[in-house]
Amino acid sequence: MMLELGEIKEIRKKYNMTQIEFAKLAGVSQSLIAKIESNRIDPTYTKIKKIYDAINKLNKKKEIKASELLNTKIISIKENNSLKDATKLMKKHGISQLLVFDGKPTGMPSGLISEAAILDAIMNKASPDAKVKAFMMDCPPIVNKDAPSSMIGFLLKHYQLILVGKDNKIIGIITKADFLDKVYK
C-alpha cells in the first residue's frame, strides 16, 4: 500500500481515532504523529514502516469476509443435462450462469455454464439437446469463508463468480452483483 505522509491524518480520522490511539496502535509517539500530520518532520524509514503496518491492520479489520457476502442459494445443473434445460433453468431463476456438477457424491462442481457459452454454442449450430458438459467452462475459484473482500473483488475482475467452500463442500456463491450489493449498501 503506497500512500503519502499527508494522508495519514485523513486515514486516522476515517477510523475515528485520536492521535494518541493511532500512535499506540503503530507503536510510535503521539508527538511524532502530530509532527507528521502537520508536515514538520521527515520520519525515519522504521517509523514510517510502523505507521504503514498500523494502517494495514486497520484496513484488514474493516474488510468484509466471504461469509458475509455469499449467497447460499446455489442453482446448478448436471453435466448430462441439455443446453435447452440449462437455458430454461437460467430463465426461471433470472440468472446468467449455472454451476455444473458431475453427479458424483464429492459435492464439488466440475464447471460453469453461462448464457455466453450457450450463445456461442447456438452460433456454432449446436443442437439444443447437446450436453452441458461439452460447452461448460472451467470451475470458478473457490475461497474459504474467511477470505477478505479485497481478494474477492480482485477475483471477480477475472471471473464471473466465486465459490465459497468449507470442508470440501460448496457452501455459497458470490457474484459481482452480490459483491456490489453488500459492499456498497
Coordinates of N, CA and C in Angstrom, one line a residue:
M1 N 0.9 -1.2 0.0 CA 0.0 0.0 0.0 C 0.9 1.2 0.0
M2 N 0.8 2.0 -1.0 CA 1.7 3.2 -1.1 C 0.8 4.4 -0.9
L3 N 1.2 5.3 0.1 CA 0.5 6.5 0.3 C 1.4 7.6 0.7
E4 N 0.9 8.8 0.7 CA 1.7 10.0 1.0 C 1.5 10.2 2.5
L5 N 2.6 10.8 3.1 CA 2.5 11.1 4.5 C 1.4 12.0 4.9
G6 N 1.0 12.9 4.0 CA -0.1 13.8 4.3 C -1.4 13.1 4.4
E7 N -1.5 11.9 3.9 CA -2.8 11.1 4.0 C -3.0 10.4 5.4
I8 N -2.0 10.4 6.2 CA -2.1 9.7 7.5 C -3.3 10.3 8.3
K9 N -3.3 11.6 8.4 CA -4.4 12.3 9.2 C -5.8 11.9 8.7
E10 N -5.9 11.9 7.3 CA -7.2 11.5 6.7 C -7.6 10.1 7.1
I11 N -6.6 9.2 7.0 CA -6.9 7.8 7.3 C -7.2 7.6 8.7
R12 N -6.5 8.3 9.6 CA -6.7 8.2 11.1 C -8.1 8.7 11.4
K13 N -8.5 9.8 10.8 CA -9.9 10.3 11.0 C -11.0 9.4 10.4
K14 N -10.7 8.7 9.3 CA -11.6 7.8 8.7 C -12.0 6.7 9.7
Y15 N -11.0 6.3 10.5 CA -11.3 5.3 11.5 C -11.6 5.9 12.9
N16 N -11.9 7.2 12.9 CA -12.3 7.8 14.2 C -11.3 7.6 15.3
M17 N -10.1 7.8 15.0 CA -9.1 7.5 16.0 C -8.4 8.9 16.4
T18 N -8.0 9.0 17.7 CA -7.3 10.2 18.1 C -5.8 9.9 17.7
Q19 N -5.0 11.0 17.8 CA -3.5 10.8 17.5 C -2.9 9.8 18.5
I20 N -3.4 9.9 19.8 CA -2.9 9.0 20.8 C -3.2 7.5 20.5
E21 N -4.5 7.3 20.2 CA -4.9 5.9 19.8 C -4.1 5.4 18.6
F22 N -4.0 6.2 17.6 CA -3.3 5.7 16.4 C -1.8 5.5 16.7
A23 N -1.2 6.4 17.5 CA 0.2 6.3 17.9 C 0.5 5.0 18.6
K24 N -0.5 4.7 19.5 CA -0.3 3.4 20.3 C -0.4 2.2 19.4
L25 N -1.4 2.2 18.5 CA -1.5 1.1 17.6 C -0.2 0.9 16.7
A26 N 0.4 2.0 16.3 CA 1.6 2.0 15.5 C 2.9 1.8 16.3
G27 N 2.8 2.0 17.6 CA 4.0 1.8 18.4 C 4.9 3.0 18.3
V28 N 4.4 4.2 18.1 CA 5.2 5.4 18.0 C 4.6 6.4 18.9
S29 N 5.2 7.6 19.1 CA 4.7 8.6 20.0 C 3.6 9.4 19.3
Q30 N 2.8 10.0 20.2 CA 1.7 10.9 19.7 C 2.3 12.1 19.0
S31 N 3.4 12.6 19.6 CA 4.1 13.8 19.1 C 4.6 13.5 17.7
L32 N 5.1 12.3 17.4 CA 5.5 12.0 16.0 C 4.4 12.1 15.1
I33 N 3.2 11.5 15.4 CA 2.0 11.6 14.6 C 1.6 13.0 14.3
A34 N 1.6 13.8 15.4 CA 1.3 15.3 15.2 C 2.2 16.0 14.3
K35 N 3.5 15.7 14.4 CA 4.5 16.3 13.5 C 4.4 15.9 12.1
I36 N 4.1 14.6 11.9 CA 3.9 14.1 10.5 C 2.7 14.7 9.9
E37 N 1.6 14.8 10.6 CA 0.4 15.3 10.1 C 0.5 16.8 9.8
S38 N 1.3 17.5 10.5 CA 1.5 19.0 10.2 C 2.7 19.2 9.3
N39 N 3.3 18.1 8.8 CA 4.4 18.2 7.8 C 5.6 18.9 8.4
R40 N 5.9 18.7 9.7 CA 7.0 19.4 10.3 C 8.2 18.4 10.5
I41 N 8.1 17.2 10.1 CA 9.1 16.2 10.3 C 9.2 15.3 9.1
D42 N 10.4 14.8 8.8 CA 10.6 13.8 7.8 C 11.0 12.5 8.6
P43 N 10.1 11.6 8.9 CA 10.3 10.5 9.8 C 11.3 9.5 9.1
T44 N 11.9 8.7 10.0 CA 12.8 7.6 9.5 C 11.9 6.5 8.9
Y45 N 12.7 5.6 8.1 CA 12.0 4.5 7.5 C 11.3 3.6 8.5
T46 N 12.0 3.3 9.6 CA 11.4 2.4 10.6 C 10.1 2.9 11.2
K47 N 10.0 4.2 11.4 CA 8.8 4.8 11.9 C 7.7 4.8 10.9
I48 N 8.0 5.1 9.7 CA 7.0 5.0 8.6 C 6.5 3.6 8.4
K49 N 7.4 2.6 8.5 CA 7.0 1.2 8.4 C 6.0 0.8 9.5
K50 N 6.3 1.3 10.7 CA 5.4 1.0 11.8 C 4.0 1.6 11.5
I51 N 4.0 2.8 11.0 CA 2.7 3.5 10.7 C 2.0 2.8 9.6
Y52 N 2.7 2.4 8.5 CA 2.0 1.7 7.4 C 1.5 0.4 7.9
D53 N 2.2 -0.3 8.8 CA 1.7 -1.6 9.3 C 0.4 -1.4 10.1
A54 N 0.4 -0.3 10.9 CA -0.8 0.0 11.6 C -2.0 0.3 10.7
I55 N -1.8 1.0 9.6 CA -2.8 1.3 8.7 C -3.3 0.0 8.0
N56 N -2.4 -0.9 7.7 CA -2.8 -2.2 7.1 C -3.6 -3.0 8.1
K57 N -3.3 -3.0 9.4 CA -4.1 -3.7 10.4 C -5.5 -3.1 10.4
L58 N -5.6 -1.8 10.4 CA -6.9 -1.2 10.4 C -7.7 -1.6 9.2
N59 N -7.1 -1.6 8.0 CA -7.8 -2.0 6.8 C -8.3 -3.4 6.8
K60 N -7.4 -4.3 7.4 CA -7.8 -5.7 7.4 C -9.0 -5.9 8.4
K61 N -9.0 -5.2 9.5 CA -10.1 -5.4 10.5 C -11.4 -5.0 9.9
K62 N -11.4 -4.0 9.0 CA -12.6 -3.4 8.5 C -13.2 -4.3 7.3
E63 N -12.3 -5.1 6.7 CA -12.7 -5.8 5.5 C -13.8 -6.8 5.8
I64 N -14.8 -6.8 4.8 CA -15.9 -7.8 4.9 C -15.3 -9.2 4.4
K65 N -15.8 -10.2 5.0 CA -15.4 -11.6 4.7 C -16.3 -12.3 3.8
A66 N -15.8 -13.3 3.1 CA -16.7 -14.0 2.1 C -18.0 -14.5 2.8
S67 N -17.9 -14.9 4.0 CA -19.1 -15.4 4.7 C -20.2 -14.4 4.8
E68 N -19.8 -13.1 4.8 CA -20.8 -12.0 4.8 C -21.4 -11.7 3.4
L69 N -20.7 -12.1 2.4 CA -21.0 -11.8 1.0 C -21.8 -12.9 0.3
L70 N -21.6 -14.1 0.7 CA -22.1 -15.2 -0.1 C -23.6 -15.4 -0.1
N71 N -24.1 -16.0 -1.1 CA -25.5 -16.3 -1.3 C -25.5 -17.9 -1.2
T72 N -26.3 -18.4 -0.3 CA -26.3 -19.8 -0.1 C -27.3 -20.5 -1.0
K73 N -28.0 -19.8 -1.8 CA -28.9 -20.4 -2.8 C -28.1 -20.7 -4.1
I74 N -27.7 -21.9 -4.2 CA -26.9 -22.3 -5.4 C -27.8 -23.1 -6.3
I75 N -27.9 -22.6 -7.5 CA -28.7 -23.2 -8.6 C -27.7 -23.9 -9.5
S76 N -27.9 -25.2 -9.7 CA -27.0 -25.9 -10.5 C -27.7 -26.8 -11.5
I77 N -26.8 -27.4 -12.3 CA -27.3 -28.4 -13.3 C -26.3 -29.5 -13.4
K78 N -26.7 -30.7 -14.0 CA -25.7 -31.8 -14.1 C -25.1 -31.7 -15.5
E79 N -23.9 -32.3 -15.6 CA -23.2 -32.3 -16.9 C -24.0 -32.9 -18.0
N80 N -24.8 -33.9 -17.8 CA -25.6 -34.6 -18.8 C -26.9 -34.0 -19.2
N81 N -27.3 -32.9 -18.5 CA -28.5 -32.1 -18.9 C -28.2 -31.4 -20.3
S82 N -29.2 -31.0 -20.9 CA -29.1 -30.4 -22.2 C -28.9 -28.9 -22.1
L83 N -28.5 -28.2 -23.2 CA -28.4 -26.8 -23.2 C -29.7 -26.2 -23.1
K84 N -30.7 -26.8 -23.6 CA -32.1 -26.4 -23.5 C -32.5 -26.3 -22.0
D85 N -32.2 -27.4 -21.3 CA -32.5 -27.5 -19.8 C -31.8 -26.3 -19.1
A86 N -30.6 -26.1 -19.4 CA -29.8 -25.0 -18.8 C -30.4 -23.6 -19.1
T87 N -30.9 -23.4 -20.3 CA -31.5 -22.2 -20.7 C -32.8 -22.0 -19.9
K88 N -33.6 -23.0 -19.8 CA -34.9 -22.9 -19.1 C -34.6 -22.6 -17.6
L89 N -33.6 -23.3 -17.0 CA -33.3 -23.1 -15.6 C -32.8 -21.6 -15.3
M90 N -32.0 -21.1 -16.2 CA -31.5 -19.7 -16.1 C -32.7 -18.8 -16.2
K91 N -33.5 -19.0 -17.1 CA -34.7 -18.1 -17.3 C -35.6 -18.1 -16.1
K92 N -35.9 -19.3 -15.6 CA -36.8 -19.5 -14.5 C -36.3 -18.7 -13.2
H93 N -35.0 -18.7 -13.0 CA -34.4 -18.1 -11.8 C -33.8 -16.7 -12.1
G94 N -33.9 -16.2 -13.3 CA -33.4 -14.9 -13.7 C -31.9 -14.8 -13.4
I95 N -31.1 -15.8 -13.8 CA -29.7 -15.8 -13.6 C -29.0 -16.0 -15.0
S96 N -27.7 -15.7 -15.0 CA -27.0 -15.9 -16.3 C -25.9 -17.0 -16.3
Q97 N -25.8 -17.7 -15.2 CA -24.8 -18.8 -15.2 C -25.3 -19.8 -14.2
L98 N -24.8 -21.0 -14.4 CA -25.1 -22.2 -13.5 C -23.9 -22.9 -13.2
L99 N -23.8 -23.4 -12.0 CA -22.7 -24.3 -11.6 C -23.1 -25.7 -12.2
V100 N -22.1 -26.4 -12.7 CA -22.3 -27.7 -13.3 C -21.7 -28.8 -12.4
F101 N -22.4 -29.8 -12.0 CA -22.0 -30.9 -11.2 C -22.0 -32.2 -12.0
D102 N -21.0 -33.1 -11.7 CA -21.0 -34.3 -12.5 C -21.9 -35.4 -11.9
G103 N -22.5 -35.1 -10.8 CA -23.4 -36.1 -10.2 C -22.8 -37.0 -9.2
K104 N -21.5 -36.9 -9.1 CA -20.7 -37.8 -8.1 C -20.9 -37.2 -6.7
P105 N -20.8 -38.0 -5.7 CA -21.1 -37.5 -4.3 C -20.0 -36.6 -3.7
T106 N -19.1 -36.1 -4.5 CA -18.0 -35.3 -4.0 C -18.5 -34.0 -3.5
G107 N -19.6 -33.5 -4.1 CA -20.1 -32.2 -3.7 C -19.4 -31.0 -4.3
M108 N -18.5 -31.3 -5.2 CA -17.7 -30.2 -5.8 C -18.1 -30.1 -7.3
P109 N -18.2 -28.8 -7.8 CA -18.7 -28.6 -9.2 C -17.5 -29.0 -10.1
S110 N -17.9 -29.3 -11.3 CA -17.0 -29.7 -12.4 C -16.8 -28.5 -13.4
G111 N -17.7 -27.5 -13.3 CA -17.6 -26.4 -14.2 C -18.7 -25.4 -14.1
L112 N -18.8 -24.6 -15.1 CA -19.8 -23.5 -15.1 C -20.3 -23.3 -16.5
I113 N -21.6 -23.2 -16.6 CA -22.2 -22.9 -18.0 C -22.9 -21.5 -17.9
S114 N -22.6 -20.7 -18.9 CA -23.2 -19.3 -18.9 C -24.0 -19.1 -20.1
E115 N -24.8 -18.0 -20.0 CA -25.5 -17.6 -21.2 C -24.6 -17.4 -22.4
A116 N -23.4 -16.8 -22.2 CA -22.5 -16.5 -23.2 C -22.0 -17.8 -23.9
A117 N -21.7 -18.8 -23.1 CA -21.3 -20.1 -23.6 C -22.4 -20.8 -24.4
I118 N -23.7 -20.6 -24.0 CA -24.8 -21.2 -24.7 C -25.0 -20.4 -26.0
L119 N -24.8 -19.1 -26.0 CA -24.9 -18.3 -27.2 C -23.9 -18.7 -28.2
D120 N -22.6 -19.0 -27.7 CA -21.6 -19.5 -28.6 C -22.0 -20.8 -29.2
A121 N -22.5 -21.7 -28.4 CA -23.0 -23.0 -28.9 C -24.0 -22.8 -30.0
I122 N -25.0 -21.9 -29.8 CA -26.0 -21.7 -30.8 C -25.4 -21.2 -32.1
M123 N -24.5 -20.2 -31.9 CA -23.9 -19.6 -33.1 C -23.1 -20.6 -33.9
N124 N -22.6 -21.7 -33.2 CA -21.8 -22.7 -33.9 C -22.7 -23.9 -34.2
K125 N -24.0 -23.7 -34.3 CA -25.0 -24.6 -34.7 C -25.1 -25.9 -33.8
A126 N -24.9 -25.7 -32.6 CA -25.1 -26.9 -31.6 C -26.5 -27.1 -31.4
S127 N -26.9 -28.4 -31.2 CA -28.3 -28.8 -31.0 C -28.7 -28.3 -29.6
P128 N -29.9 -27.9 -29.4 CA -30.4 -27.6 -28.1 C -30.4 -28.8 -27.2
D129 N -30.3 -30.0 -27.7 CA -30.2 -31.2 -26.9 C -28.8 -31.6 -26.6
A130 N -27.8 -30.8 -27.1 CA -26.4 -31.1 -26.7 C -26.2 -31.0 -25.2
K131 N -25.2 -31.8 -24.7 CA -25.0 -31.9 -23.3 C -24.2 -30.6 -22.8
V132 N -24.6 -30.2 -21.6 CA -23.9 -29.0 -21.0 C -22.4 -29.3 -20.9
K133 N -22.0 -30.5 -20.6 CA -20.6 -30.9 -20.4 C -19.7 -30.4 -21.6
A134 N -20.3 -30.5 -22.8 CA -19.5 -30.1 -24.0 C -19.2 -28.6 -24.1
F135 N -20.0 -27.8 -23.4 CA -19.8 -26.4 -23.5 C -19.5 -25.6 -22.2
M136 N -19.4 -26.4 -21.2 CA -19.1 -25.7 -19.9 C -17.7 -25.2 -19.8
M137 N -17.5 -24.2 -19.0 CA -16.2 -23.6 -18.7 C -15.6 -24.2 -17.5
D138 N -14.3 -23.9 -17.2 CA -13.7 -24.5 -16.0 C -14.4 -24.0 -14.8
C139 N -14.3 -24.7 -13.7 CA -14.9 -24.3 -12.4 C -14.3 -23.0 -11.9
P140 N -15.1 -22.1 -11.4 CA -14.5 -20.8 -10.9 C -13.7 -21.1 -9.6
P141 N -12.9 -20.1 -9.2 CA -12.1 -20.3 -8.0 C -13.0 -20.5 -6.8
I142 N -12.4 -21.2 -5.8 CA -13.1 -21.5 -4.5 C -12.2 -20.9 -3.4
V143 N -12.9 -20.0 -2.6 CA -12.2 -19.4 -1.5 C -12.8 -19.9 -0.2
N144 N -12.1 -19.7 0.9 CA -12.8 -20.1 2.2 C -13.6 -19.0 2.7
K145 N -14.4 -19.3 3.7 CA -15.4 -18.3 4.3 C -14.7 -17.1 4.9
D146 N -13.5 -17.1 5.2 CA -12.8 -16.0 5.8 C -12.0 -15.2 4.8
A147 N -12.1 -15.5 3.5 CA -11.4 -14.7 2.5 C -11.9 -13.2 2.6
P148 N -10.9 -12.3 2.5 CA -11.3 -10.9 2.6 C -11.9 -10.3 1.3
S149 N -12.7 -9.3 1.4 CA -13.4 -8.7 0.3 C -12.4 -8.2 -0.8
S150 N -11.2 -7.8 -0.3 CA -10.2 -7.3 -1.3 C -9.8 -8.4 -2.3
M151 N -9.6 -9.6 -1.7 CA -9.3 -10.8 -2.6 C -10.5 -11.1 -3.5
I152 N -11.7 -11.1 -2.9 CA -12.9 -11.5 -3.7 C -13.1 -10.5 -4.8
G153 N -12.9 -9.2 -4.5 CA -13.1 -8.2 -5.6 C -12.1 -8.4 -6.7
F154 N -10.8 -8.7 -6.3 CA -9.8 -8.9 -7.3 C -10.2 -10.1 -8.2
L155 N -10.6 -11.2 -7.6 CA -11.0 -12.4 -8.4 C -12.2 -12.1 -9.3
L156 N -13.2 -11.3 -8.8 CA -14.4 -11.0 -9.6 C -14.0 -10.2 -10.8
K157 N -12.9 -9.5 -10.8 CA -12.5 -8.8 -12.0 C -12.1 -9.8 -13.2
H158 N -11.8 -11.0 -12.8 CA -11.4 -12.0 -13.8 C -12.3 -13.2 -13.9
Y159 N -13.2 -13.4 -13.0 CA -14.2 -14.5 -13.1 C -15.6 -14.0 -12.9
Q160 N -16.6 -14.7 -13.5 CA -18.0 -14.3 -13.4 C -18.5 -14.5 -12.0
L161 N -18.0 -15.4 -11.2 CA -18.4 -15.7 -9.9 C -17.3 -16.4 -9.1
I162 N -17.5 -16.4 -7.8 CA -16.5 -17.0 -6.9 C -17.3 -18.0 -6.0
L163 N -16.8 -19.1 -5.8 CA -17.4 -20.1 -4.9 C -16.8 -20.0 -3.5
V164 N -17.6 -20.3 -2.5 CA -17.1 -20.3 -1.1 C -17.2 -21.8 -0.6
G165 N -16.1 -22.3 -0.2 CA -16.1 -23.7 0.2 C -15.7 -23.9 1.7
K166 N -16.2 -25.0 2.2 CA -15.8 -25.4 3.6 C -15.9 -26.9 3.7
D167 N -14.9 -27.5 4.2 CA -14.8 -29.0 4.3 C -15.1 -29.7 3.0
N168 N -14.5 -29.3 2.0 CA -14.7 -29.9 0.6 C -16.1 -29.9 0.1
K169 N -16.9 -28.9 0.5 CA -18.2 -28.7 0.0 C -18.4 -27.2 -0.3
I170 N -19.2 -26.9 -1.3 CA -19.6 -25.6 -1.6 C -20.7 -25.1 -0.7
I171 N -20.4 -24.0 0.0 CA -21.5 -23.5 0.9 C -22.1 -22.2 0.4
G172 N -21.6 -21.7 -0.7 CA -22.2 -20.5 -1.2 C -21.5 -20.0 -2.4
I173 N -22.0 -18.9 -3.0 CA -21.6 -18.4 -4.3 C -21.6 -16.9 -4.1
I174 N -20.6 -16.2 -4.7 CA -20.6 -14.7 -4.7 C -20.5 -14.3 -6.2
T175 N -21.5 -13.6 -6.6 CA -21.5 -13.0 -8.0 C -21.0 -11.5 -7.8
K176 N -20.8 -10.9 -9.0 CA -20.4 -9.5 -9.0 C -21.6 -8.7 -8.4
A177 N -22.8 -9.1 -8.7 CA -24.0 -8.3 -8.1 C -24.1 -8.5 -6.6
D178 N -23.8 -9.7 -6.1 CA -23.8 -9.9 -4.7 C -22.7 -9.0 -4.0
F179 N -21.6 -9.0 -4.6 CA -20.5 -8.3 -4.0 C -20.8 -6.8 -4.0
L180 N -21.2 -6.2 -5.1 CA -21.6 -4.8 -5.2 C -22.7 -4.4 -4.2
D181 N -23.7 -5.3 -4.2 CA -24.9 -5.1 -3.3 C -24.5 -5.0 -1.8
K182 N -23.6 -5.9 -1.4 CA -23.3 -5.9 0.0 C -22.1 -5.0 0.4
V183 N -21.2 -4.7 -0.5 CA -20.1 -3.9 -0.2 C -20.5 -2.4 -0.3
Y184 N -21.3 -2.1 -1.2 CA -21.8 -0.7 -1.4 C -23.3 -0.5 -1.0
K185 N -23.7 -0.9 0.2 CA -25.1 -0.8 0.5 C -25.5 0.6 0.7

